[in-house]
PDB file of C-alpha atoms and ligand atoms in Angstrom:
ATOM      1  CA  UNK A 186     146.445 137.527 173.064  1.00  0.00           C
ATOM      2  CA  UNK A 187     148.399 138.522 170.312  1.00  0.00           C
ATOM      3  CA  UNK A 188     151.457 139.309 171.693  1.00  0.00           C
ATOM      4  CA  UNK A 189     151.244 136.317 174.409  1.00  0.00           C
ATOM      5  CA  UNK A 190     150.855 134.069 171.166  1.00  0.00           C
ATOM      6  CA  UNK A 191     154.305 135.789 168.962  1.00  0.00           C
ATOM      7  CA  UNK A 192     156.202 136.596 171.304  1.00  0.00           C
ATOM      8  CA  UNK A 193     155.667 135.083 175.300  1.00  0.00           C
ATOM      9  CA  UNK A 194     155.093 131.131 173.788  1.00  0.00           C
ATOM     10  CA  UNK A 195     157.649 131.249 171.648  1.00  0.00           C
ATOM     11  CA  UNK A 196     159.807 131.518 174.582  1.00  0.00           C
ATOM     12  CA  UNK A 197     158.147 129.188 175.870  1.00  0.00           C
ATOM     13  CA  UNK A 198     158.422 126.413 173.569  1.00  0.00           C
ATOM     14  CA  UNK A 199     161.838 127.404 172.967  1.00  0.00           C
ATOM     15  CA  UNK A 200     162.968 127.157 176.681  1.00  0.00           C
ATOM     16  CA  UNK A 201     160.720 123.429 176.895  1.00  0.00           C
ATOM     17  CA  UNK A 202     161.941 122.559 173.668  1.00  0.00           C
ATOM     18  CA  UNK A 203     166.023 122.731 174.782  1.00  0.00           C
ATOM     19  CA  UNK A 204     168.145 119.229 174.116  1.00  0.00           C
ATOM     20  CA  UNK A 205     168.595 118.817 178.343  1.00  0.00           C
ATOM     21  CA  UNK A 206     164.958 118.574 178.312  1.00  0.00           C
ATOM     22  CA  UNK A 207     164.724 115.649 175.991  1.00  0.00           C
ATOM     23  CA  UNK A 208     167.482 114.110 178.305  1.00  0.00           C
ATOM     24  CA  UNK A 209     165.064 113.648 181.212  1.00  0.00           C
ATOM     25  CA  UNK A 210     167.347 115.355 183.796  1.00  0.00           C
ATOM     26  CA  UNK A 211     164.742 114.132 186.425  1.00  0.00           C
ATOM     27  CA  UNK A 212     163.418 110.361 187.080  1.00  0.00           C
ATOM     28  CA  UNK A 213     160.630 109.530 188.904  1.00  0.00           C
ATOM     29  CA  UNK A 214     161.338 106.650 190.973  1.00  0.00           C
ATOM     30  CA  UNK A 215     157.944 103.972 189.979  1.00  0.00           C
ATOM     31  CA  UNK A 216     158.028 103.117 194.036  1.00  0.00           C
ATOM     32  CA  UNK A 217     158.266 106.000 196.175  1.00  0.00           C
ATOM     33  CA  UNK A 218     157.980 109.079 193.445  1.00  0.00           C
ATOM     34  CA  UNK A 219     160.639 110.852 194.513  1.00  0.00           C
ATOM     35  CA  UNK A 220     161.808 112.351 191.861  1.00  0.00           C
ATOM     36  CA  UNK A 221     165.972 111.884 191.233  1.00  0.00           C
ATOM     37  CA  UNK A 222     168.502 113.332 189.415  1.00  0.00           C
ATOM     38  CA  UNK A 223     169.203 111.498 186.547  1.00  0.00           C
ATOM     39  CA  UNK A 224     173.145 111.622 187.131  1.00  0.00           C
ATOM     40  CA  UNK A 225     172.752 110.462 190.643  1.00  0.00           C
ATOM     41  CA  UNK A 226     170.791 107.711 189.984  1.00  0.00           C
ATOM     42  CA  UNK A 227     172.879 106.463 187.359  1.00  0.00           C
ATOM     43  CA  UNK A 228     175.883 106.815 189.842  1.00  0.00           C
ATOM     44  CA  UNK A 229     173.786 105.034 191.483  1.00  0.00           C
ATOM     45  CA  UNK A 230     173.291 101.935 189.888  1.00  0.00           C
ATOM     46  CA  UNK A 231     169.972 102.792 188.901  1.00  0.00           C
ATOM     47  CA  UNK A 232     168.757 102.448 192.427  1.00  0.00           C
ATOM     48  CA  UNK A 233     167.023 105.111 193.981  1.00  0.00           C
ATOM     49  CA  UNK A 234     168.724 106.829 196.201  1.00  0.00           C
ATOM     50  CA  UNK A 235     165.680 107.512 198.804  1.00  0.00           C
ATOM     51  CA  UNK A 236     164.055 103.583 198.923  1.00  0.00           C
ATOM     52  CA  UNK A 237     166.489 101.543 197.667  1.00  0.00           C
ATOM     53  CA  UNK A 238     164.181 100.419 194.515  1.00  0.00           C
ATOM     54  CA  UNK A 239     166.350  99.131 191.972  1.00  0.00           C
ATOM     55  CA  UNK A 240     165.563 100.402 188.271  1.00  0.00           C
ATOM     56  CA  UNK A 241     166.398  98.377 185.375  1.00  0.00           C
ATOM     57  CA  UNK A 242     169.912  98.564 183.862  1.00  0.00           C
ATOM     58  CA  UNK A 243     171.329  97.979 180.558  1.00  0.00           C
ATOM     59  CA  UNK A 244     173.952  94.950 179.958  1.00  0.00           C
ATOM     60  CA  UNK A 245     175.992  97.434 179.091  1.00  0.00           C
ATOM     61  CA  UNK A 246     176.787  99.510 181.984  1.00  0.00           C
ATOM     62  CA  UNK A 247     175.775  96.483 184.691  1.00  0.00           C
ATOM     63  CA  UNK A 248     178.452  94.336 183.004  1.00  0.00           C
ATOM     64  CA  UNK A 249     181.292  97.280 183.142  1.00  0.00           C
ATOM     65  CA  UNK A 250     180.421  98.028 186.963  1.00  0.00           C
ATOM     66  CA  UNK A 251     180.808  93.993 187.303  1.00  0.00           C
ATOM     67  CA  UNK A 252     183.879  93.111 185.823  1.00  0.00           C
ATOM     68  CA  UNK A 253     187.298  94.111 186.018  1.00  0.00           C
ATOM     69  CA  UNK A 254     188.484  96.911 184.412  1.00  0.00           C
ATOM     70  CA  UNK A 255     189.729  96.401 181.013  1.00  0.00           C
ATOM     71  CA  UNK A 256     188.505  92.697 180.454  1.00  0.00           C
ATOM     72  CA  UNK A 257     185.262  93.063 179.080  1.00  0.00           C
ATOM     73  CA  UNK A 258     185.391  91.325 175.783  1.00  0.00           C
ATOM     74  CA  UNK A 259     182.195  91.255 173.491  1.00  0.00           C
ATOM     75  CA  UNK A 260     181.253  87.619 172.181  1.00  0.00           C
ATOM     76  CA  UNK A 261     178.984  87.882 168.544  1.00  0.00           C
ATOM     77  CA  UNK A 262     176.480  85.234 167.997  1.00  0.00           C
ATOM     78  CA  UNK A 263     174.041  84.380 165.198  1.00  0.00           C
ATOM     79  CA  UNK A 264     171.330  86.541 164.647  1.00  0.00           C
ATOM     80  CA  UNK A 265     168.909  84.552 162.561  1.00  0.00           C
ATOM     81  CA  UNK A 266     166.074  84.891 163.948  1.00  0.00           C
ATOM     82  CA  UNK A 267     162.890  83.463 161.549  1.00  0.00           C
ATOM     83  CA  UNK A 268     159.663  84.960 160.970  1.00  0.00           C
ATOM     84  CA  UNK A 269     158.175  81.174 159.919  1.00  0.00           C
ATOM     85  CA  UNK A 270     154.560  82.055 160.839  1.00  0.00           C
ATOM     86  CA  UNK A 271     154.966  85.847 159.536  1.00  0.00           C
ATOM     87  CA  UNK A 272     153.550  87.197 162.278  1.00  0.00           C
ATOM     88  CA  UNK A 273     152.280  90.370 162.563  1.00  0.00           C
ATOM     89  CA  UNK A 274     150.063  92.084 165.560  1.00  0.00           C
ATOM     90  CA  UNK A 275     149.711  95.691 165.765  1.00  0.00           C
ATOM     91  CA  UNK A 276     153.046  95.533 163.866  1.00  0.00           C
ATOM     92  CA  UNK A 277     154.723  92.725 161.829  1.00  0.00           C
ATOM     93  CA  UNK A 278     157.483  90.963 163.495  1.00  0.00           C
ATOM     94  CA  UNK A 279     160.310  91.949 161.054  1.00  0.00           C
ATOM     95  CA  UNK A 280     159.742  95.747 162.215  1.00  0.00           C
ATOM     96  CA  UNK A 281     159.830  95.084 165.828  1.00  0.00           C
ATOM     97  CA  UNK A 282     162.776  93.566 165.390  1.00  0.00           C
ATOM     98  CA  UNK A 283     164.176  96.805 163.738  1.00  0.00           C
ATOM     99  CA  UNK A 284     162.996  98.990 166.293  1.00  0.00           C
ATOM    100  CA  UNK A 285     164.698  96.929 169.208  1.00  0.00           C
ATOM    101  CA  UNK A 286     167.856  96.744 167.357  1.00  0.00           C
ATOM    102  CA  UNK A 287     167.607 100.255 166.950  1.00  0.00           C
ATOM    103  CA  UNK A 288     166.947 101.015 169.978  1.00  0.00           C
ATOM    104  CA  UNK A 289     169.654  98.801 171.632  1.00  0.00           C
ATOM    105  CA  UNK A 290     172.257  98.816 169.241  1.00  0.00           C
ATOM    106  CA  UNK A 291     171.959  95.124 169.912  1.00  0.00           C
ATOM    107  CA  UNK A 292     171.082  92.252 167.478  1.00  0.00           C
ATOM    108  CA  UNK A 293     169.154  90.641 169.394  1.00  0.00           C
ATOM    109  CA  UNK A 294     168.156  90.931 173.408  1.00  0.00           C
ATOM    110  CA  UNK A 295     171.170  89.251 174.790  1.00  0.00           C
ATOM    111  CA  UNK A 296     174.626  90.788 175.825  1.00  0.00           C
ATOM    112  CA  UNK A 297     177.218  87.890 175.440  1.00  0.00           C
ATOM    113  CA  UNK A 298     180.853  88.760 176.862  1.00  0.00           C
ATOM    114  CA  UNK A 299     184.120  87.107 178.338  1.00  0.00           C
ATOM    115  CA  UNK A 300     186.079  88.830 181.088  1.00  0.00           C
ATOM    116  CA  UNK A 301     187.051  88.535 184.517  1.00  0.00           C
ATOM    117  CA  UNK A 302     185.553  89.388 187.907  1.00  0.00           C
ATOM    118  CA  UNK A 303     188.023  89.504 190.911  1.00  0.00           C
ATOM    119  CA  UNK A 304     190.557  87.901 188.531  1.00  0.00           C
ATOM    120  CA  UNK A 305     188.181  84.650 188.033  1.00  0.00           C
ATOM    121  CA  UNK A 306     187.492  84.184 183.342  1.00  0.00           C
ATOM    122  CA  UNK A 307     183.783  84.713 183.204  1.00  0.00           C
ATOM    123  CA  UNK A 308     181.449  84.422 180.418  1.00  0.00           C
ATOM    124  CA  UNK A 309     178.205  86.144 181.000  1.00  0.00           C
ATOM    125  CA  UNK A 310     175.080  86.449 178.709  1.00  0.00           C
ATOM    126  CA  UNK A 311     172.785  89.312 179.887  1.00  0.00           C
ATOM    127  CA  UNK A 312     169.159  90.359 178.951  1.00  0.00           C
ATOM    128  CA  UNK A 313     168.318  93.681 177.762  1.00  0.00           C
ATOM    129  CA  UNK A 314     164.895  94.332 178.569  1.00  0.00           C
ATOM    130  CA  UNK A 315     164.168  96.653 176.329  1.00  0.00           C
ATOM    131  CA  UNK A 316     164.506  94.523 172.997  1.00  0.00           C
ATOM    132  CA  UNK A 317     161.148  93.150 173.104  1.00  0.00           C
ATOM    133  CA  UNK A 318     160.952  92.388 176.659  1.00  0.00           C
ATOM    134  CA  UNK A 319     164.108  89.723 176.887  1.00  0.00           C
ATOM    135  CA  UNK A 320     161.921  87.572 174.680  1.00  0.00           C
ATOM    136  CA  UNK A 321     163.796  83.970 174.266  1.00  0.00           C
ATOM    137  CA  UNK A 322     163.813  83.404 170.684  1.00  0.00           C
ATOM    138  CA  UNK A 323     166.187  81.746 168.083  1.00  0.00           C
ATOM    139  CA  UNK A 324     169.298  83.755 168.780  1.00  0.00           C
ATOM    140  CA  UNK A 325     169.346  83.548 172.709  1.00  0.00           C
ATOM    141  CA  UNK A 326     169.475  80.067 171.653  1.00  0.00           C
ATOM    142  CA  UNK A 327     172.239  80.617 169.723  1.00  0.00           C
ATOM    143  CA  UNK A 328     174.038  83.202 172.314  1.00  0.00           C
ATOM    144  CA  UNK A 329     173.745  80.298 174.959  1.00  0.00           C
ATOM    145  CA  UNK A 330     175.215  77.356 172.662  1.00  0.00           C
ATOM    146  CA  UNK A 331     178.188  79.900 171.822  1.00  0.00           C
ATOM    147  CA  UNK A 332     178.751  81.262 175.598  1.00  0.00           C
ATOM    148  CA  UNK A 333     178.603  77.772 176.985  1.00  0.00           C
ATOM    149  CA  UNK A 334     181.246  76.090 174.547  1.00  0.00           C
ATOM    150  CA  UNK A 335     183.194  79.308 175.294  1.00  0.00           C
ATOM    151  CA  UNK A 336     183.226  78.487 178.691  1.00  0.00           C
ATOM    152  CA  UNK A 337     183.821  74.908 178.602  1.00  0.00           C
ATOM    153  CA  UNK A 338     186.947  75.933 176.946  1.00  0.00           C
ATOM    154  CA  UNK A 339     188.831  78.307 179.197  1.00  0.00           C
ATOM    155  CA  UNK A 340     187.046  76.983 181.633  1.00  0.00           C
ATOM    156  CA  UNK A 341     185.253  80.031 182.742  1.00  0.00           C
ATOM    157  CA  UNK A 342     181.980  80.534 185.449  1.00  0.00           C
ATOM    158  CA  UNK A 343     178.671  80.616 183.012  1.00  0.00           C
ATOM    159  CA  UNK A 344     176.837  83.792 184.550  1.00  0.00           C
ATOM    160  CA  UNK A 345     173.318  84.357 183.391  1.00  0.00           C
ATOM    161  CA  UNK A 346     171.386  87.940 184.027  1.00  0.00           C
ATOM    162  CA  UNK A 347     167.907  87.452 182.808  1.00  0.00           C
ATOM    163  CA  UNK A 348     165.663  89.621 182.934  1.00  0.00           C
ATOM    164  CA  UNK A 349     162.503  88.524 180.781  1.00  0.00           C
ATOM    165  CA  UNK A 350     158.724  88.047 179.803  1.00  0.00           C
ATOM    166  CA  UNK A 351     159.603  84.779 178.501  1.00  0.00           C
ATOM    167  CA  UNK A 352     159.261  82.682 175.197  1.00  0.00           C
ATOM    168  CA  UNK A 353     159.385  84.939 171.945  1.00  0.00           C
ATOM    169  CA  UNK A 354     155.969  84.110 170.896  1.00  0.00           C
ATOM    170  CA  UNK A 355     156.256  86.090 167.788  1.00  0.00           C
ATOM    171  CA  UNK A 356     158.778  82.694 166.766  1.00  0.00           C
ATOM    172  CA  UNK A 357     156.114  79.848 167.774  1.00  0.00           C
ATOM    173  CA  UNK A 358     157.221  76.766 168.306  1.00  0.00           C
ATOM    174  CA  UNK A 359     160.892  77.173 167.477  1.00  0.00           C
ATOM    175  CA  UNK A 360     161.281  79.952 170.674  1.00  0.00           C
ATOM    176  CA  UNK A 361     159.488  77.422 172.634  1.00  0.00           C
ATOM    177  CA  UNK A 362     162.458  74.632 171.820  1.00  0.00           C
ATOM    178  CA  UNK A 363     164.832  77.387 172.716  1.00  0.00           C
ATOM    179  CA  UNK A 364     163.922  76.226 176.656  1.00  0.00           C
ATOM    180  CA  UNK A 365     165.581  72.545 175.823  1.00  0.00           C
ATOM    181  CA  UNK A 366     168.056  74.694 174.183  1.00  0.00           C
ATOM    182  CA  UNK A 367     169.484  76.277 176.825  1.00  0.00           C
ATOM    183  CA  UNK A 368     169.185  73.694 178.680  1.00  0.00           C
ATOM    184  CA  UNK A 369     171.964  71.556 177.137  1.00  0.00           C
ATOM    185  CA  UNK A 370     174.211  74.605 176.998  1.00  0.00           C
ATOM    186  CA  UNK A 371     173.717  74.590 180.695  1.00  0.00           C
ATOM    187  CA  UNK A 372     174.293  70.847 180.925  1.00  0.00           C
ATOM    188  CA  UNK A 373     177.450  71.569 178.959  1.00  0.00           C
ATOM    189  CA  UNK A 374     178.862  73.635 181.913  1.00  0.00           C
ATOM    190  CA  UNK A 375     177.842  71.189 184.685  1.00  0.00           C
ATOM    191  CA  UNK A 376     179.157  68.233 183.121  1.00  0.00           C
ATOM    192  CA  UNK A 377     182.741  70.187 182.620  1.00  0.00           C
ATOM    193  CA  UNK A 378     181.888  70.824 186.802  1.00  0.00           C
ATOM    194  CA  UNK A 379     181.847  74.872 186.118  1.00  0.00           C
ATOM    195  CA  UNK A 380     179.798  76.555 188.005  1.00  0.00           C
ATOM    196  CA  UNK A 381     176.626  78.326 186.510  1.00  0.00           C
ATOM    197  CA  UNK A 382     175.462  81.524 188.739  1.00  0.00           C
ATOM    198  CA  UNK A 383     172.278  83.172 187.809  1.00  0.00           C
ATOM    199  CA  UNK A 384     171.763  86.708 189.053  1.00  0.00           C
ATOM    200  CA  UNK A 385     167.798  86.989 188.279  1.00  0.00           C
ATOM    201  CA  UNK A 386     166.708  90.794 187.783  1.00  0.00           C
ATOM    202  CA  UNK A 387     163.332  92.253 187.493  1.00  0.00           C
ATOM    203  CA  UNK A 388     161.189  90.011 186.005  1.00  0.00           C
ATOM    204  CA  UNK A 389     162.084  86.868 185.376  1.00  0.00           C
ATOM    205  CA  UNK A 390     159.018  85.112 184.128  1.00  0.00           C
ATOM    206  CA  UNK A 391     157.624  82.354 181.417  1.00  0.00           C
ATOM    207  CA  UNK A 392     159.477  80.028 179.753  1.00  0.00           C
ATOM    208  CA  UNK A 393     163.042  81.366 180.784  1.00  0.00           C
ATOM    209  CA  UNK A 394     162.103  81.103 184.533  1.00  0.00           C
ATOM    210  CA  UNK A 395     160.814  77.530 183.222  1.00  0.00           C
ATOM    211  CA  UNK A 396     164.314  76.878 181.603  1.00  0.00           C
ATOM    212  CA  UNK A 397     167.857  77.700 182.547  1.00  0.00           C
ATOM    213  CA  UNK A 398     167.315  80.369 184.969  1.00  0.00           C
ATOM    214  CA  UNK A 399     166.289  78.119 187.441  1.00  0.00           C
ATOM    215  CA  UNK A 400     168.870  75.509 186.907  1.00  0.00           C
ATOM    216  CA  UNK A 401     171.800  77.457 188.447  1.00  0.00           C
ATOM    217  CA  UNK A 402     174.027  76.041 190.738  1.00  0.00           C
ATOM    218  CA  UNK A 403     173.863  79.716 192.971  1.00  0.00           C
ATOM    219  CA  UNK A 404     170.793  81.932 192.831  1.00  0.00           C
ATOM    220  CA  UNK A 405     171.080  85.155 193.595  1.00  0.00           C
ATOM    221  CA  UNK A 406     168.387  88.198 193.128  1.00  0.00           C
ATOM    222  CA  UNK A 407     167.980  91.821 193.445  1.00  0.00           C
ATOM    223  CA  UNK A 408     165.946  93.195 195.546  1.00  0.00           C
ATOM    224  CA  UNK A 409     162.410  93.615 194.840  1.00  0.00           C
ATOM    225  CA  UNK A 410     162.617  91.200 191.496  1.00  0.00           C
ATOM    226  CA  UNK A 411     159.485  89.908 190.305  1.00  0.00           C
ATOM    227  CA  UNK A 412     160.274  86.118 189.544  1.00  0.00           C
ATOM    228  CA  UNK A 413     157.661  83.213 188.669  1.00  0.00           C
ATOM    229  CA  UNK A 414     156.342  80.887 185.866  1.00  0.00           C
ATOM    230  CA  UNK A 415     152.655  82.437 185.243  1.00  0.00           C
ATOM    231  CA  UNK A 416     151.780  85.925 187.209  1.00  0.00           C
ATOM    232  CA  UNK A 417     149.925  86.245 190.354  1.00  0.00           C
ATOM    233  CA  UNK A 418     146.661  86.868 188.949  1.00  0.00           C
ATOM    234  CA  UNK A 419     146.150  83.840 186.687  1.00  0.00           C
ATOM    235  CA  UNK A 420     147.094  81.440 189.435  1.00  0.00           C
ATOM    236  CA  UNK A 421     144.956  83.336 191.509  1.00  0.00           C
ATOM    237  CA  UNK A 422     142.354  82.824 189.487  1.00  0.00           C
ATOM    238  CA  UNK A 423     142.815  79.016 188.656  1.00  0.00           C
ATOM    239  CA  UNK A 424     143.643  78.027 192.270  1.00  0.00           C
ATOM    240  CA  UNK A 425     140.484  80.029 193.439  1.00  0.00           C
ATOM    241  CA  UNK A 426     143.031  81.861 196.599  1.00  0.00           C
ATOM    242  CA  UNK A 427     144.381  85.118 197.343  1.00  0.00           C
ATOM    243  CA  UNK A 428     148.110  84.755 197.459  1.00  0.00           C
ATOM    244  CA  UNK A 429     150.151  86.624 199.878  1.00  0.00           C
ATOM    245  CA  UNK A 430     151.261  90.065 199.260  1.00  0.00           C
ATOM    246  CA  UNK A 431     154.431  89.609 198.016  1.00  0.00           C
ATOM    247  CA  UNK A 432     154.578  86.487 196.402  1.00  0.00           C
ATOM    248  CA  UNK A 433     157.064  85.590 193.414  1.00  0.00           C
ATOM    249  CA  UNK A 434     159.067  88.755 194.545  1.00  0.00           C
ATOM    250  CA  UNK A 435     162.987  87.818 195.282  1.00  0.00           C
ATOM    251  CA  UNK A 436     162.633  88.027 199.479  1.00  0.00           C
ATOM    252  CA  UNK A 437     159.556  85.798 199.550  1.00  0.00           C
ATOM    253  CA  UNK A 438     161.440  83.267 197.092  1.00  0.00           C
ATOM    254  CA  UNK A 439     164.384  83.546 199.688  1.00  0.00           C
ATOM    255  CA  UNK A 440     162.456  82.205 202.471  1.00  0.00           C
ATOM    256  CA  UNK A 441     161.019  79.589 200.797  1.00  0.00           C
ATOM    257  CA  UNK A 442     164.391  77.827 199.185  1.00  0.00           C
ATOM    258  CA  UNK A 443     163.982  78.998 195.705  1.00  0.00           C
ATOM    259  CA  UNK A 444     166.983  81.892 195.808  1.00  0.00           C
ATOM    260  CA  UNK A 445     169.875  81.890 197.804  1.00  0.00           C
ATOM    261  CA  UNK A 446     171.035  85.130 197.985  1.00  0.00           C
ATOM    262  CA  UNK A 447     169.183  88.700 197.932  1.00  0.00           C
ATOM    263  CA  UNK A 448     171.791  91.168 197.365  1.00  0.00           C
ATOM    264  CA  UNK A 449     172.019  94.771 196.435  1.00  0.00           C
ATOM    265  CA  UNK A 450     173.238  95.618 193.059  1.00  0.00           C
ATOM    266  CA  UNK A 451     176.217  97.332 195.145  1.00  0.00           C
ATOM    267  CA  UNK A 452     177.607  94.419 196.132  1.00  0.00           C
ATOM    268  CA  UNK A 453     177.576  92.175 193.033  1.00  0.00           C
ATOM    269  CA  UNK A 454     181.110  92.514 192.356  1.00  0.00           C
ATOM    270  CA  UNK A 455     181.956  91.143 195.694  1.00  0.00           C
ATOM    271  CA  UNK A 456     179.585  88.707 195.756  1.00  0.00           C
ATOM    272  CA  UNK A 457     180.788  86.975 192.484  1.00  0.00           C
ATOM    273  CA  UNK A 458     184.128  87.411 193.354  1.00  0.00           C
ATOM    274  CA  UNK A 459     183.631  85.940 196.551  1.00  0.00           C
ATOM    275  CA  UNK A 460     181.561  82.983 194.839  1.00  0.00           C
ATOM    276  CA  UNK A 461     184.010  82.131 191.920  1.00  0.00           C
ATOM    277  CA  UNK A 462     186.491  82.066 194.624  1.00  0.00           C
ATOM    278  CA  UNK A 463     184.934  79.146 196.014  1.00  0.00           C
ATOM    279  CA  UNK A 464     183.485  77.315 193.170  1.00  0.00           C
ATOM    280  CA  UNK A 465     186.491  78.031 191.143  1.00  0.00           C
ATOM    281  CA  UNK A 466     189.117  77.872 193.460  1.00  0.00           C
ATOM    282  CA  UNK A 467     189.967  74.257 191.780  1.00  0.00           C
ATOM    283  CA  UNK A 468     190.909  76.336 188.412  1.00  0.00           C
ATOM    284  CA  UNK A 469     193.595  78.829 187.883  1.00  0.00           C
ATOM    285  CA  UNK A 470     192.830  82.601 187.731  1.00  0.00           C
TER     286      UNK A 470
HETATM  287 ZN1   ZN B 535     162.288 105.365 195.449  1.00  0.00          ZN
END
């Protein structure tokens, strides 16, 4: 025992403990459990390289696969988000908001930039999951008003990437007014006759689905995305029916009229350039 306990686990711990560990070299992909290399998944997109299932991405690297090289330009917006009803759950709402900013590096949960894709001005706000779920609250308001009137002005394409368990509820009723919000920005767009394209990622629920990111003028989804108002069970429940098996999922949505376009995360890059070609073509690049 005693030398298994000095000198066998230290070796042990030492050889479990090492940095490449902490790196999770291997994912496990959450449909078919193949586990995958870490670097060949993200080389991949995120997608797994044996079923196809598309993992989340950040803004960050998404939004440099998707735009030309060299254009991406970072918009700032106004953080101010409010704790008004100083909420606090298993944690107050001031700390959460420290830990997602810590752990994105982002103020707040959406990625604002201006660049180009296929040589078309773009400005695209995109959800980060991570900081507290894509929650809409104050300053998504805020990132929408400011990437709109951006691209009203050099008349750009709006793109939205949401990706989202809705309303912030930690903000009450002023992430709830964020929905009309976003709204106008969007009406901002269509009334300067730019296009808006939503590319809806995995999920795309509540009060967002409810708002702008079902008011674009092209839908597109990836693969597999889980997109709806309220989730399967609860209208299961209140309609008294068993809905079928993949319902609010991106292919279902497809063949009933509510997306246009299923694609691949691959082929994102040519599919907006291909549809700012069109809807754009009015505009100079
Ligand atoms: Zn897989």
């Amino acid at each position: 025992m005693n030398w298994l306990t000095k000198s066998v686990l230290p070796k042990i711990k030492a050889l479990v403990n090492k940095d490449e560990v902490k790196e999770n070299l291997w994912i496990k992909c959450n449909s078919c459990n193949q586990m995958i290399f870490s670097k060949d998944l993200f080389e991949n997109l995120n997608i797994c390289t044996t079923c196809n299932y598309h993992m989340p991405l950040y803004p960050q690297d998404r939004l440099k696969f998707l735009l030309d090289e060299n254009t991406l330009e970072v918009i700032d917006y106004l953080s101010d988000n409010q704790d008004v009803l100083n909420f606090k759950d298993l944690k107050k709402y001031s700390d959460r908001l420290k830990i997602s900013q810590n752990l994105t590096n982002q103020r707040d949960c959406i990625y604002l930039v201006k660049g180009k894709i296929g040589g078309f001005p773009v400005v695209v706000a995109a959800f980060d999951f991570r900081f507290m779920g894509g929650s809409m609250g104050k300053s998504v308001g805020n990132a929408f008003v400011k990437g709109a009137q951006i691209a009203v002005d050099q008349k750009s394409s709006f793109i939205t990437i949401p990706s989202s368990g809705g309303a912030r509820m930690q903000e009450g009723i002023i992430s709830l007014m964020q929905m009309p919000r976003t709204i106008a920005a969007i009406q901002m767009i269509e009334d300067a006759k730019l296009p808006h394209i939503v590319l809806l990622t995995n999920p795309t629920t509540g009060g967002v689905t409810a708002s702008f990111a079902m008011l674009g003028d092209i839908h597109i989804a990836e693969p597999g995305s889980t997109i709806g108002f309220a989730g399967k069970r609860v209208i299961e429940e209140t309609v008294k029916e068993k809905l079928p098996e993949n319902f609010q999922k991106a292919e279902y949505l497809l063949e009933h009229g509510m997306v246009d376009i299923v694609s691949d995360r691959h082929q994102h890059r040519e599919v907006f350039s291909n549809l700012l070609s069109i809807t754009l073509k009015d505009f100079k690049k």
